[in-house]
Short mmCIF file of C-alpha atoms and ligand atoms in Angstrom, two decimals:
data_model
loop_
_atom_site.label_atom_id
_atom_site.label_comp_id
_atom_site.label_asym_id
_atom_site.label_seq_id
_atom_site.Cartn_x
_atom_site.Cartn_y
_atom_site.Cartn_z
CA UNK A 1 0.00 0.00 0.00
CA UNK A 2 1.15 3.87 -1.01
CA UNK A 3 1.10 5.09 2.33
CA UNK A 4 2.78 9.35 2.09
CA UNK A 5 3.65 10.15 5.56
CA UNK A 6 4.17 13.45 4.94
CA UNK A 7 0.63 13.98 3.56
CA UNK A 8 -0.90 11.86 5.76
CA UNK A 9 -4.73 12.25 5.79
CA UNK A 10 -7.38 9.84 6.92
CA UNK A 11 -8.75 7.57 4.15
CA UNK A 12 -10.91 4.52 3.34
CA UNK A 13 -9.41 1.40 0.84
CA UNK A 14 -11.83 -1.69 0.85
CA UNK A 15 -11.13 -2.96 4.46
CA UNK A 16 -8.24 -0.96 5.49
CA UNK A 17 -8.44 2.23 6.67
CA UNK A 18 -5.55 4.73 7.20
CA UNK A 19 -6.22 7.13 9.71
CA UNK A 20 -4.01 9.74 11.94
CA UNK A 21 -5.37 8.87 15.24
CA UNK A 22 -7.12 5.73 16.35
CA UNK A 23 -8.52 5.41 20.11
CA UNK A 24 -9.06 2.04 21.38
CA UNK A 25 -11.74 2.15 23.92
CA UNK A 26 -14.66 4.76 24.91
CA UNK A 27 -14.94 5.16 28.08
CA UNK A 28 -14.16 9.16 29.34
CA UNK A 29 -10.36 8.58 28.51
CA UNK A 30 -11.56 7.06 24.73
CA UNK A 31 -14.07 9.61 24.25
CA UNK A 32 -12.17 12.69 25.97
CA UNK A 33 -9.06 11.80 23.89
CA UNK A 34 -11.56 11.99 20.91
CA UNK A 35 -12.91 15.30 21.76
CA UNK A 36 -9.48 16.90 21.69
CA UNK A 37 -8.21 14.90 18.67
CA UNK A 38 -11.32 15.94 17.14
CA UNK A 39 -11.39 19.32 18.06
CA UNK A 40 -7.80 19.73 16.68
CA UNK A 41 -8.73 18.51 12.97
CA UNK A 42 -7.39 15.12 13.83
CA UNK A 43 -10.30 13.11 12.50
CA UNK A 44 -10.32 10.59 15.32
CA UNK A 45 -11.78 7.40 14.96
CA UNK A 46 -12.71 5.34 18.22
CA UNK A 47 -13.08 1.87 18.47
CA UNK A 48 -15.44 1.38 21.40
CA UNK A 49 -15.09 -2.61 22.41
CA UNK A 50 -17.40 -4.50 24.01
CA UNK A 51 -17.80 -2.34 26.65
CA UNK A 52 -19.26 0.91 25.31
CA UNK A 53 -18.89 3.40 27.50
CA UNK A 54 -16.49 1.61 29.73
CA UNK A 55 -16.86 1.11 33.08
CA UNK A 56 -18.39 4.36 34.22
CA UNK A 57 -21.80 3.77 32.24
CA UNK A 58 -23.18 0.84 34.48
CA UNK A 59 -22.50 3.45 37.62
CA UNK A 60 -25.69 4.62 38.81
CA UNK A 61 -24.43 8.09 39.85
CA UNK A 62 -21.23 9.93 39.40
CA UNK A 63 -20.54 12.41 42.41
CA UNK A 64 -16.87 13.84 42.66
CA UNK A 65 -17.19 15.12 38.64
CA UNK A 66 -16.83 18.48 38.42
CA UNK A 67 -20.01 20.28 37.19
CA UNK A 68 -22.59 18.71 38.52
CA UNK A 69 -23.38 19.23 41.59
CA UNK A 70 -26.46 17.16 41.80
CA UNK A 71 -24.39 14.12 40.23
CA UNK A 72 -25.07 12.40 36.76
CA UNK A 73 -25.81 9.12 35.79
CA UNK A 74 -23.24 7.22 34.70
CA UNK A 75 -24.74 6.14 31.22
CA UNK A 76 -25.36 9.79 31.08
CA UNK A 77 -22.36 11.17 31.36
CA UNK A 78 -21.00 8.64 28.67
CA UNK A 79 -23.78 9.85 26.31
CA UNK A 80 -23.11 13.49 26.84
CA UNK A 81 -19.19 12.95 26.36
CA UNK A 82 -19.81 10.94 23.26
CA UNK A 83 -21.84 13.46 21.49
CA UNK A 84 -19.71 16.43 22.65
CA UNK A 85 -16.66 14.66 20.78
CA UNK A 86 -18.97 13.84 17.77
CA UNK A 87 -20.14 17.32 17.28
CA UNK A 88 -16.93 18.06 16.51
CA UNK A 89 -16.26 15.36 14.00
CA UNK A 90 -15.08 12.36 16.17
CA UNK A 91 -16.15 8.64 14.37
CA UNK A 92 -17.50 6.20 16.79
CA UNK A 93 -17.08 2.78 15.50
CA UNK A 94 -18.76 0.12 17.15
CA UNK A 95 -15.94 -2.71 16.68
CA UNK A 96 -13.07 -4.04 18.62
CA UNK A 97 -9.61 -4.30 18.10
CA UNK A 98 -8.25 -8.14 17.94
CA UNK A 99 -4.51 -7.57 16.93
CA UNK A 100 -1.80 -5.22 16.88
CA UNK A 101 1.38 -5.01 15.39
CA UNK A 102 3.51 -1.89 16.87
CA UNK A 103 6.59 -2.63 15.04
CA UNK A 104 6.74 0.00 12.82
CA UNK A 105 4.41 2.68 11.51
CA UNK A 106 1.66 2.87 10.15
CA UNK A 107 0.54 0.95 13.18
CA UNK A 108 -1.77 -2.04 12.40
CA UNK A 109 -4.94 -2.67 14.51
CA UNK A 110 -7.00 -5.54 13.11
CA UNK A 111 -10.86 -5.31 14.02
CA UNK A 112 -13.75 -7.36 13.40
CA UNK A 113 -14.62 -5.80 10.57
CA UNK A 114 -11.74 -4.27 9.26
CA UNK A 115 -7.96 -3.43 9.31
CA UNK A 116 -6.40 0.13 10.34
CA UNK A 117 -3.28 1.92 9.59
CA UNK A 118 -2.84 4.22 12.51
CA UNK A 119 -0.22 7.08 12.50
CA UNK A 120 -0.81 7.09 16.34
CA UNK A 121 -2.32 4.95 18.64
CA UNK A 122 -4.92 6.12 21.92
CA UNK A 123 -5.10 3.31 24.30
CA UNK A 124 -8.08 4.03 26.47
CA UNK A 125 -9.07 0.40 26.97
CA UNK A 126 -9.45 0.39 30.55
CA UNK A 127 -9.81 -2.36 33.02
CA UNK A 128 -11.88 -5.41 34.07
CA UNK A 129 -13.19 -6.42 37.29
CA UNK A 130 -11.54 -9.06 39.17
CA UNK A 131 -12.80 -12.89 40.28
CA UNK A 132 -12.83 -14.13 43.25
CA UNK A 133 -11.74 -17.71 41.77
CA UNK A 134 -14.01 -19.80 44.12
CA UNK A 135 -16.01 -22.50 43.43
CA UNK A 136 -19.14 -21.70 42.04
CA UNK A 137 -18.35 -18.25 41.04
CA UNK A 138 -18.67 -19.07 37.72
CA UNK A 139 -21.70 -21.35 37.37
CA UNK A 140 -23.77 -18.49 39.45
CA UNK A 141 -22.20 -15.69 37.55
CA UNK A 142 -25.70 -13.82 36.27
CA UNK A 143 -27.46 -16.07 38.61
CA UNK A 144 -26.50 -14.57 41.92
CA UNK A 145 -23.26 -14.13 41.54
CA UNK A 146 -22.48 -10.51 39.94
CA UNK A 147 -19.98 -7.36 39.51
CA UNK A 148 -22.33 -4.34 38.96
CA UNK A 149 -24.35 -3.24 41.25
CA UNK A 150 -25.91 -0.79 38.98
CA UNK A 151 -27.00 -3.83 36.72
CA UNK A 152 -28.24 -6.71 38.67
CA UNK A 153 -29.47 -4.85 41.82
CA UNK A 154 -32.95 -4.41 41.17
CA UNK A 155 -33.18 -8.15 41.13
CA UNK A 156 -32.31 -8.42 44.80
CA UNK A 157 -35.68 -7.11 45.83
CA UNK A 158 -36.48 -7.50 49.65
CA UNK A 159 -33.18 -10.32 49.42
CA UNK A 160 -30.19 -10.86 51.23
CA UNK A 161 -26.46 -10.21 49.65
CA UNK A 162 -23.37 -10.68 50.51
CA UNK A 163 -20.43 -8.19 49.04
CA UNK A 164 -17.05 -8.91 48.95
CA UNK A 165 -14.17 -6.13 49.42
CA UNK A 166 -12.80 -3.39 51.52
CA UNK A 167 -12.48 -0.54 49.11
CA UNK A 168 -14.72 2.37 47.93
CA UNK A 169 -16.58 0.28 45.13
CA UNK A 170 -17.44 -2.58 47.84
CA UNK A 171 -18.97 0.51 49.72
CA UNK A 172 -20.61 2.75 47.51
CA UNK A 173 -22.17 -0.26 45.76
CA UNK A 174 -23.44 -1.68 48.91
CA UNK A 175 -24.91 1.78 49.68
CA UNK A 176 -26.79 1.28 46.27
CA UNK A 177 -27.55 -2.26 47.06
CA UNK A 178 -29.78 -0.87 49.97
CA UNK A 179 -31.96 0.51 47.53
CA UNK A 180 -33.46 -3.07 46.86
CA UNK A 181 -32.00 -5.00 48.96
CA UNK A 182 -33.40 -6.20 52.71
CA UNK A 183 -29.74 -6.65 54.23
CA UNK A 184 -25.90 -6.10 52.63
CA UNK A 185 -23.40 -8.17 54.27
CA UNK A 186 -19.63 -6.90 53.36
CA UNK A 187 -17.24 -9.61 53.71
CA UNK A 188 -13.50 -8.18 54.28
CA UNK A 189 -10.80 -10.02 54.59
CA UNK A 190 -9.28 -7.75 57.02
CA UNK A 191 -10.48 -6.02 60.07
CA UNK A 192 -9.95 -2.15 58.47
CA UNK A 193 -11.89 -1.00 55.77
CA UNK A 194 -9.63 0.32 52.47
CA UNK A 195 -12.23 2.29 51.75
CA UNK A 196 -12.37 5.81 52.37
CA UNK A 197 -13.38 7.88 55.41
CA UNK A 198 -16.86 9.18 53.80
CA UNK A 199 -18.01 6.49 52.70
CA UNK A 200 -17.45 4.14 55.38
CA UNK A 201 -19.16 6.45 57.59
CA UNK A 202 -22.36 6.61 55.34
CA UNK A 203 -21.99 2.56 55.24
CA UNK A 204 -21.42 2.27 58.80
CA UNK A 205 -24.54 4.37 59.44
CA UNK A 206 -26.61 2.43 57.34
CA UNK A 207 -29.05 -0.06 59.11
CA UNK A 208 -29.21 -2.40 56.46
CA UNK A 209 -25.64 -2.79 56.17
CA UNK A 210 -23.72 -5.37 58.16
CA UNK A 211 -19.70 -6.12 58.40
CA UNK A 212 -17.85 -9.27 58.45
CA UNK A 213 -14.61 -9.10 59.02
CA UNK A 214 -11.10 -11.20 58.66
CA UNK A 215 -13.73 -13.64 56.85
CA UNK A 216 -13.15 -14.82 52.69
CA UNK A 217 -15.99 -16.39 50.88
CA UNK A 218 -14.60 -19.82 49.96
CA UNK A 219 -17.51 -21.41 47.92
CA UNK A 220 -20.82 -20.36 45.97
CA UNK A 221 -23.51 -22.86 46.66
CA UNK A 222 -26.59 -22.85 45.19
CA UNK A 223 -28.95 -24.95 42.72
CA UNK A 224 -30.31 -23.25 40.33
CA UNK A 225 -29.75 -19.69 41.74
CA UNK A 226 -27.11 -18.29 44.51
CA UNK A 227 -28.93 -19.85 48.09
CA UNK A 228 -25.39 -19.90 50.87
CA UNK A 229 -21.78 -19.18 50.73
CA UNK A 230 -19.35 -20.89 52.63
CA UNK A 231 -16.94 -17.95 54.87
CA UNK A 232 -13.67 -18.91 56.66
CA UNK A 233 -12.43 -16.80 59.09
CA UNK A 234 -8.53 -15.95 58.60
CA UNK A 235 -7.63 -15.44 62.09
CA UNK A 236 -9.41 -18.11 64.18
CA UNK A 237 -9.80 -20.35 60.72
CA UNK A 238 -13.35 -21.02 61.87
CA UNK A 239 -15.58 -22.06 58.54
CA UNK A 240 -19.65 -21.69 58.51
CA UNK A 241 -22.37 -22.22 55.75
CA UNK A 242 -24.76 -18.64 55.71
CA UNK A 243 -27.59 -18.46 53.70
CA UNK A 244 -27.74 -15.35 50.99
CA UNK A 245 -29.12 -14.83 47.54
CA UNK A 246 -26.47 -12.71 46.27
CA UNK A 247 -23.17 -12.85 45.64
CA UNK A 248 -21.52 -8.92 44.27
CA UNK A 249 -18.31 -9.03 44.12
CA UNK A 250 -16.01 -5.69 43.91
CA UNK A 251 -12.39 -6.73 44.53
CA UNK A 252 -10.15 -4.57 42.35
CA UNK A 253 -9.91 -4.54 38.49
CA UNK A 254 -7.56 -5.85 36.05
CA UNK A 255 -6.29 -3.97 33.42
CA UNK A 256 -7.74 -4.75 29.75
CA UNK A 257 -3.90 -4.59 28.41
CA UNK A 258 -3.30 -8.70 27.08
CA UNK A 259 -3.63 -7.48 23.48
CA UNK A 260 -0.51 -5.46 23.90
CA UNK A 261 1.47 -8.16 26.00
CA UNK A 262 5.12 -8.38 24.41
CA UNK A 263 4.93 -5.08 22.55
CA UNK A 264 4.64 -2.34 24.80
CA UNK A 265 6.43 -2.35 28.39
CA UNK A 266 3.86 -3.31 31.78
CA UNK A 267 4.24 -3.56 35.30
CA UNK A 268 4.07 -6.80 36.97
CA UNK A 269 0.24 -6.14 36.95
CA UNK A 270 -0.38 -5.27 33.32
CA UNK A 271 -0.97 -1.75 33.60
CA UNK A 272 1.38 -0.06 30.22
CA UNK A 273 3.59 1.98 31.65
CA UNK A 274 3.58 5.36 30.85
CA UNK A 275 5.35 8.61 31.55
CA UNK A 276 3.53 12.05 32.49
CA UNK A 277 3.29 12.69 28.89
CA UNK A 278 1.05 9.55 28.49
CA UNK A 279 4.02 8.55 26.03
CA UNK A 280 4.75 4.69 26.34
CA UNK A 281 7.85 2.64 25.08
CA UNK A 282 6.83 2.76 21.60
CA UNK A 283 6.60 6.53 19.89
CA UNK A 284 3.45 7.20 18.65
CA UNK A 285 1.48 5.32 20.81
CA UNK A 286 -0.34 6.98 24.03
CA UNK A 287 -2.15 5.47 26.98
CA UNK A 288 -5.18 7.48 28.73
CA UNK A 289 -7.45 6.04 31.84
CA UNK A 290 -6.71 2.93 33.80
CA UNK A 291 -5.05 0.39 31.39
CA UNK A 292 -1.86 2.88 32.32
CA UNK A 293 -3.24 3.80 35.88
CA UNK A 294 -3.25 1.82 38.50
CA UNK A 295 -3.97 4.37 41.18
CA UNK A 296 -6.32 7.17 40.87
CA UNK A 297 -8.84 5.42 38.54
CA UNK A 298 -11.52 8.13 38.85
CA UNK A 299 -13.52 9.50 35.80
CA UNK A 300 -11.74 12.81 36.03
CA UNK A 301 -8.49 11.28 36.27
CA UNK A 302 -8.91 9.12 33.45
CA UNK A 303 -10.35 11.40 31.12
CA UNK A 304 -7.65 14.43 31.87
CA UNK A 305 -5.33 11.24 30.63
CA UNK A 306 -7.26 11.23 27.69
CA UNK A 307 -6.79 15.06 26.90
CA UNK A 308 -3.42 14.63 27.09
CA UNK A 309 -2.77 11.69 24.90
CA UNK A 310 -4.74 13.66 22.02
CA UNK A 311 -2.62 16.56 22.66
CA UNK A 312 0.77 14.22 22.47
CA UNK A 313 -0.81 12.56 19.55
CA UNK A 314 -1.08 16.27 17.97
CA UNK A 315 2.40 17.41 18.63
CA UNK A 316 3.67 13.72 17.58
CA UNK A 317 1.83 14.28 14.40
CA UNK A 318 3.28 17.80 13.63
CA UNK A 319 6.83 16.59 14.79
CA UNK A 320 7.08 12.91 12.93
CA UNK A 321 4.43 13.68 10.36
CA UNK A 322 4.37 17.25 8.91
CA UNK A 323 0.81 17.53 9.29
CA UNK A 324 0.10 20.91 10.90
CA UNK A 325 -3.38 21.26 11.97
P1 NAP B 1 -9.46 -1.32 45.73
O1 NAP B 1 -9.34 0.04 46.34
O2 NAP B 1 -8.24 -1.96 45.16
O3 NAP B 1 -10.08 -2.26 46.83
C1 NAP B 1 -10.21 -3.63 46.60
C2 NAP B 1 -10.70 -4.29 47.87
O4 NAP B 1 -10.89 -5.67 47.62
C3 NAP B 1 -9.72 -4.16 49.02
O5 NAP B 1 -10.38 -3.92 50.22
C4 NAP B 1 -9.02 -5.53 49.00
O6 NAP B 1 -8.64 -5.95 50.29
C5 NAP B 1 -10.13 -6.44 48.51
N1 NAP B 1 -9.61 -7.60 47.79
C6 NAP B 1 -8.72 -7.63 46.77
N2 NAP B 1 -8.52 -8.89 46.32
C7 NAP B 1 -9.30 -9.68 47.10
C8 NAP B 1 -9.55 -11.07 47.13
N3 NAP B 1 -8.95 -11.91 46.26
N4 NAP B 1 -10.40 -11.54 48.04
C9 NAP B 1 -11.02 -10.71 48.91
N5 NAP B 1 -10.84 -9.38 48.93
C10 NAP B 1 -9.99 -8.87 48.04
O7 NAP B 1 -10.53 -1.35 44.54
P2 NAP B 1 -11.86 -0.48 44.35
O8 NAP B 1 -12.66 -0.43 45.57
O9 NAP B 1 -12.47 -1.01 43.10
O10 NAP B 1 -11.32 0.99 44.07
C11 NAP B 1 -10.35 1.19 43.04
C12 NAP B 1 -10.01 2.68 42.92
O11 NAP B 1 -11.19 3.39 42.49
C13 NAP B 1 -9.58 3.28 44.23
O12 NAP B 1 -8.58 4.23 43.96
C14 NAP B 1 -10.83 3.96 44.73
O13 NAP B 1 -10.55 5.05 45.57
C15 NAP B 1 -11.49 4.39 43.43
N6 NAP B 1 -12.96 4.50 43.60
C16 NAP B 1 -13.44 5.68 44.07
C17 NAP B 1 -14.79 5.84 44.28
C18 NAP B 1 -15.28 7.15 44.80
O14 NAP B 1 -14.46 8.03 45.04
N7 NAP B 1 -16.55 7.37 45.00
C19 NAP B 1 -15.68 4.79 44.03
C20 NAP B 1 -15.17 3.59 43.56
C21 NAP B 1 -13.80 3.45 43.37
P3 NAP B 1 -7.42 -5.22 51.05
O15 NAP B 1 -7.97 -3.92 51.53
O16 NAP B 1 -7.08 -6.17 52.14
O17 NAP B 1 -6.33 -5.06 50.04
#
């Protein structure tokens, strides 16, 4: 293929497309990296995976973003960033990226429907939530067993759940929880919550929410839905059966990085490293929201990531490029 660096402009051939900047991922880093891109005449295209949105959308309500002081809805928010980066001439593809090669540029990024040559890549893929990897976990995964709060609550009714984790998600979803449900157990596996100050006090002062603590859920029973768990205690290594319907589990998050394994450098956990330019190990390619940050994770956080890496991706465009926006 022809491919004229120096007059590099986004265009279509049969499957493959050659574009300046293509953002993996559309949750606020995705879709605030597209707003910028956008904005500066980049023609962005993002690929939103499986997850559109990202994480963010299945939150019922976002409170620490500034702007709105009432809150906003997660899916909201999502919406509202989305058509904000559109307006100004952002492509939102509905697709997912299944291979890269960041040998050399062009960078290629296979989809499921097509093939892109990317002068720069935006990874904004975020992360997953993480398993408890106990028995029955699985097999009651959408049948009691669950990771979003915002999703699955309303089928908890009037019934009991158990939560598993220490940290603000455990406790702001179990806040939610009490919406529906008739008691919220939290299960910690130490005896001081992560999570903090705030919220522990609004949990703490909530009569429908109970603590266990120094216990681990070691199995999911149930028959055709979620109906006990089985809880060890780490200190005094007593073990009891206890009766629940639900099993939410908020434990951390994983970050979506595997289809970059081997080509750009990671920390022990996955998360790309990247430097306070959002630059990684390869030029050309950016990182923005939590598959490079393992600490603040916050929608505010991620998506001032996301500015940045469009702004990079601008001034690595002028620099290697010669296209001057
Ligand atoms: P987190 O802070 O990493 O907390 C994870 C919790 O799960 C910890 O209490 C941890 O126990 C426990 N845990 C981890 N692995 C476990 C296992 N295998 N079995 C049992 N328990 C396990 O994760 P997070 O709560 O999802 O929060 C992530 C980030 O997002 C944090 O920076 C948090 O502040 C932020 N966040 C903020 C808000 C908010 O501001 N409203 C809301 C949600 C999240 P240990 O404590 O013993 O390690």
């Amino acid at each position: 293929m022809d491919f004229n660096l120096t007059n590099f402009s986004t265009s279509k051939s049969g499957d493959v497309e050659q574009v300046r900047v293509l953002i993996i991922g559309s949750g606020p880093a995705g879709l605030t990296a597209a707003l910028y891109a956008a904005r500066a005449d980049l023609e962005p295209v993002v690929l939103t995976g499986m997850e559109h949105g990202g994480q963010v959308s299945l939150t019922y309500t976002v409170e620490n973003y500034p702007g709105f002081p009432e809150g906003i809805g997660g899916q909201e928010m999502v919406e509202r960033f989305q058509k904000q980066a559109e307006r100004f001439g952002a492509r939102i593809e509905f697709d997912s990226a299944t291979d890269v090669d960041l040998s050399k540029r062009p960078f290629r990024i296979k989809t499921y429907n097509k093939e892109y040559l990317a002068e720069t890549l935006i990874i904004a893929s975020g992360a997953t939530p993480r398993h408890l990897n106990v028995v029955g976990e699985t097999e009651f995964t959408g049948r009691g067993v669950s990771y979003c709060a915002t999703c699955d609550g309303w089928f908890f009714k009037d019934k009991d759940v158990y939560v598993v984790g220490g940290g603000d998600s455990a406790l702001e979803e179990s806040i939610f929880l009490t919406r529906y449900a008739k008691s919220v157990t939290i299960v910690h596996r130490r005896d001081e919550l992560r999570a903090g100050p705030i919220l522990q006090k609004r949990a703490m002062e909530n009569p429908k929410i109970n603590f266990l603590y120094d216990t681990v859920i070691t199995e999911i029973i149930g028959k055709d839905a979620v109906k006990s768990v089985h809880v060890k205690n780490v200190k005094t290594n007593e073990e009891s059966e206890r009766p629940t319907d639900g099993v939410f589990v908020f434990i951390g998050h994983d970050p979506n990085t595997q289809l970059f394994r081997g080509q750009l450098d990671m920390d022990e956990r996955g998360y790309i490293k990247v430097d306070q330019l959002m630059k990684t190990n390869v030029p050309g390619v950016f990182v923005g929201g939590e598959a490079g940050d393992p600490n603040f994770r916050q929608v505010i956080t991620s998506a001032g990531m996301g500015a940045a890496a469009a702004m990079q991706a601008g001034h690595f465009l002028d620099e290697h490029v010669g296209y001057v926006s």
